[in-house]
Amino acid sequence: MGSAEEEDLPATDMPRVVGVLSALLERVTERNDAATGPGALEPASGSAFRAMTKPGISVRAYMARIARFAGCSPACFVVGYIYLDRLLRRRRALAVDSYSVHRLLITTVLSAVKFMDDICYNN
């Protein structure tokens, strides 16, 4: 019942921390979707992170793709999750749901990559 993206990326290729964090984010997303109700899931929020439609890729497959193609360390996913947690604590109106989770995830993980893995040159 998995999509083509999920079948392309076997679980053995994904770092364990990515699998754990993706499961956690999927639960949070499902809980927030259920809490707002089906009528409230329309993308009416003016947030830059909120998509007009739900992406066709699961959180797990999306994180696996980031891990595979971004070439970042697994620590970046942990730091990205910390960034996400801090952002949500400061902006209470921002919610992690099916419309925003992918954009929030790529933003926080790539911010973590810039901090953790980028090579800085002394010019």
mmCIF file of C-alpha atoms in Angstrom:
data_model
loop_
_atom_site.group_PDB
_atom_site.id
_atom_site.type_symbol
_atom_site.label_atom_id
_atom_site.label_comp_id
_atom_site.label_asym_id
_atom_site.label_seq_id
_atom_site.Cartn_x
_atom_site.Cartn_y
_atom_site.Cartn_z
ATOM 1 C CA MET A 1 0.000 0.000 0.000
ATOM 2 C CA GLY A 2 3.074 2.270 -0.145
ATOM 3 C CA SER A 3 3.714 4.804 -2.835
ATOM 4 C CA ALA A 4 6.454 4.530 -5.422
ATOM 5 C CA GLU A 5 8.641 6.886 -3.385
ATOM 6 C CA GLU A 6 8.436 4.627 -0.353
ATOM 7 C CA GLU A 7 9.251 1.519 -2.375
ATOM 8 C CA ASP A 8 12.323 3.185 -3.906
ATOM 9 C CA LEU A 9 13.866 3.770 -0.489
ATOM 10 C CA PRO A 10 14.261 0.624 1.602
ATOM 11 C CA ALA A 11 14.154 1.097 5.372
ATOM 12 C CA THR A 12 17.651 -0.372 5.677
ATOM 13 C CA ASP A 13 19.114 2.601 3.766
ATOM 14 C CA MET A 14 17.582 5.109 6.158
ATOM 15 C CA PRO A 15 19.418 6.029 9.375
ATOM 16 C CA ARG A 16 17.567 4.844 12.475
ATOM 17 C CA VAL A 17 17.183 8.369 13.859
ATOM 18 C CA VAL A 18 15.414 9.423 10.654
ATOM 19 C CA GLY A 19 12.945 6.554 11.011
ATOM 20 C CA VAL A 20 12.239 7.397 14.648
ATOM 21 C CA LEU A 21 11.770 11.112 13.963
ATOM 22 C CA SER A 22 9.569 10.430 10.939
ATOM 23 C CA ALA A 23 7.312 8.184 13.041
ATOM 24 C CA LEU A 24 7.097 10.896 15.692
ATOM 25 C CA LEU A 25 6.239 13.596 13.148
ATOM 26 C CA GLU A 26 3.639 11.360 11.489
ATOM 27 C CA ARG A 27 1.916 10.867 14.862
ATOM 28 C CA VAL A 28 1.976 14.607 15.583
ATOM 29 C CA THR A 29 0.587 15.341 12.121
ATOM 30 C CA GLU A 30 -2.213 12.791 12.484
ATOM 31 C CA ARG A 31 -3.083 14.084 15.956
ATOM 32 C CA ASN A 32 -3.225 17.702 14.770
ATOM 33 C CA ASP A 33 -5.279 16.733 11.706
ATOM 34 C CA ALA A 34 -7.765 14.905 13.945
ATOM 35 C CA ALA A 35 -7.875 17.736 16.504
ATOM 36 C CA THR A 36 -8.813 20.361 13.943
ATOM 37 C CA GLY A 37 -11.453 18.208 12.285
ATOM 38 C CA PRO A 38 -12.085 17.561 8.591
ATOM 39 C CA GLY A 39 -13.749 20.934 7.928
ATOM 40 C CA ALA A 40 -10.899 22.897 9.480
ATOM 41 C CA LEU A 41 -8.184 21.335 7.321
ATOM 42 C CA GLU A 42 -8.703 23.787 4.489
ATOM 43 C CA PRO A 43 -5.521 25.754 3.904
ATOM 44 C CA ALA A 44 -6.929 29.090 5.083
ATOM 45 C CA SER A 45 -3.959 30.024 7.234
ATOM 46 C CA GLY A 46 -1.651 32.690 5.863
ATOM 47 C CA SER A 47 1.464 30.810 6.940
ATOM 48 C CA ALA A 48 4.280 30.553 4.416
ATOM 49 C CA PHE A 49 4.668 26.917 5.454
ATOM 50 C CA ARG A 50 1.096 25.920 4.638
ATOM 51 C CA ALA A 51 0.555 24.263 1.254
ATOM 52 C CA MET A 52 -2.635 24.578 -0.777
ATOM 53 C CA THR A 53 -2.934 20.784 -1.087
ATOM 54 C CA LYS A 54 -1.552 17.842 0.827
ATOM 55 C CA PRO A 55 1.719 16.528 -0.646
ATOM 56 C CA GLY A 56 1.491 13.071 -2.183
ATOM 57 C CA ILE A 57 4.481 11.726 -0.246
ATOM 58 C CA SER A 58 4.458 10.465 3.328
ATOM 59 C CA VAL A 59 6.584 12.089 6.016
ATOM 60 C CA ARG A 60 8.688 8.932 6.265
ATOM 61 C CA ALA A 61 9.371 8.784 2.523
ATOM 62 C CA TYR A 62 10.080 12.523 2.430
ATOM 63 C CA MET A 63 12.611 12.283 5.256
ATOM 64 C CA ALA A 64 14.201 9.248 3.614
ATOM 65 C CA ARG A 65 14.598 11.236 0.392
ATOM 66 C CA ILE A 66 16.179 14.132 2.271
ATOM 67 C CA ALA A 67 18.574 11.730 4.010
ATOM 68 C CA ARG A 68 19.447 10.069 0.727
ATOM 69 C CA PHE A 69 19.890 13.094 -1.532
ATOM 70 C CA ALA A 70 20.931 15.929 0.804
ATOM 71 C CA GLY A 71 24.048 14.108 1.939
ATOM 72 C CA CYS A 72 23.697 15.410 5.465
ATOM 73 C CA SER A 73 24.557 13.691 8.714
ATOM 74 C CA PRO A 74 21.815 12.074 10.831
ATOM 75 C CA ALA A 75 22.558 14.688 13.509
ATOM 76 C CA CYS A 76 21.035 17.311 11.206
ATOM 77 C CA PHE A 77 17.647 15.642 11.585
ATOM 78 C CA VAL A 78 17.892 15.817 15.371
ATOM 79 C CA VAL A 79 18.956 19.473 15.290
ATOM 80 C CA GLY A 80 16.217 20.160 12.726
ATOM 81 C CA TYR A 81 13.655 18.628 15.078
ATOM 82 C CA ILE A 82 14.963 20.857 17.886
ATOM 83 C CA TYR A 83 14.610 23.885 15.598
ATOM 84 C CA LEU A 84 11.066 22.813 14.754
ATOM 85 C CA ASP A 85 10.204 22.434 18.435
ATOM 86 C CA ARG A 86 11.598 25.894 19.224
ATOM 87 C CA LEU A 87 9.708 27.441 16.320
ATOM 88 C CA LEU A 88 6.422 25.889 17.425
ATOM 89 C CA ARG A 89 6.938 27.056 21.011
ATOM 90 C CA ARG A 90 7.422 30.643 19.837
ATOM 91 C CA ARG A 91 4.664 30.682 17.234
ATOM 92 C CA ARG A 92 1.674 29.028 18.868
ATOM 93 C CA ALA A 93 -0.549 29.672 15.845
ATOM 94 C CA LEU A 94 1.714 27.527 13.663
ATOM 95 C CA ALA A 95 0.641 23.877 13.560
ATOM 96 C CA VAL A 96 2.289 20.765 12.180
ATOM 97 C CA ASP A 97 -0.411 19.201 10.038
ATOM 98 C CA SER A 98 -0.696 17.504 6.656
ATOM 99 C CA TYR A 99 -0.485 20.843 4.877
ATOM 100 C CA SER A 100 2.627 22.171 6.641
ATOM 101 C CA VAL A 101 4.777 19.275 7.854
ATOM 102 C CA HIS A 102 6.819 18.854 4.659
ATOM 103 C CA ARG A 103 7.710 22.529 4.326
ATOM 104 C CA LEU A 104 8.527 22.866 8.016
ATOM 105 C CA LEU A 105 10.652 19.751 7.825
ATOM 106 C CA ILE A 106 12.752 20.792 4.832
ATOM 107 C CA THR A 107 13.247 24.282 6.273
ATOM 108 C CA THR A 108 14.409 23.116 9.690
ATOM 109 C CA VAL A 109 16.594 20.277 8.404
ATOM 110 C CA LEU A 110 18.329 22.467 5.824
ATOM 111 C CA SER A 111 18.868 25.157 8.470
ATOM 112 C CA ALA A 112 20.488 22.474 10.611
ATOM 113 C CA VAL A 113 22.641 21.382 7.659
ATOM 114 C CA LYS A 114 23.884 24.954 7.244
ATOM 115 C CA PHE A 115 24.820 25.047 10.925
ATOM 116 C CA MET A 116 26.158 21.508 11.361
ATOM 117 C CA ASP A 117 27.583 20.226 8.077
ATOM 118 C CA ASP A 118 28.482 23.162 5.857
ATOM 119 C CA ILE A 119 32.150 23.876 5.317
ATOM 120 C CA CYS A 120 32.986 27.469 6.161
ATOM 121 C CA TYR A 121 35.829 29.107 4.315
ATOM 122 C CA ASN A 122 37.880 31.869 5.886
ATOM 123 C CA ASN A 123 38.175 34.502 3.163
#
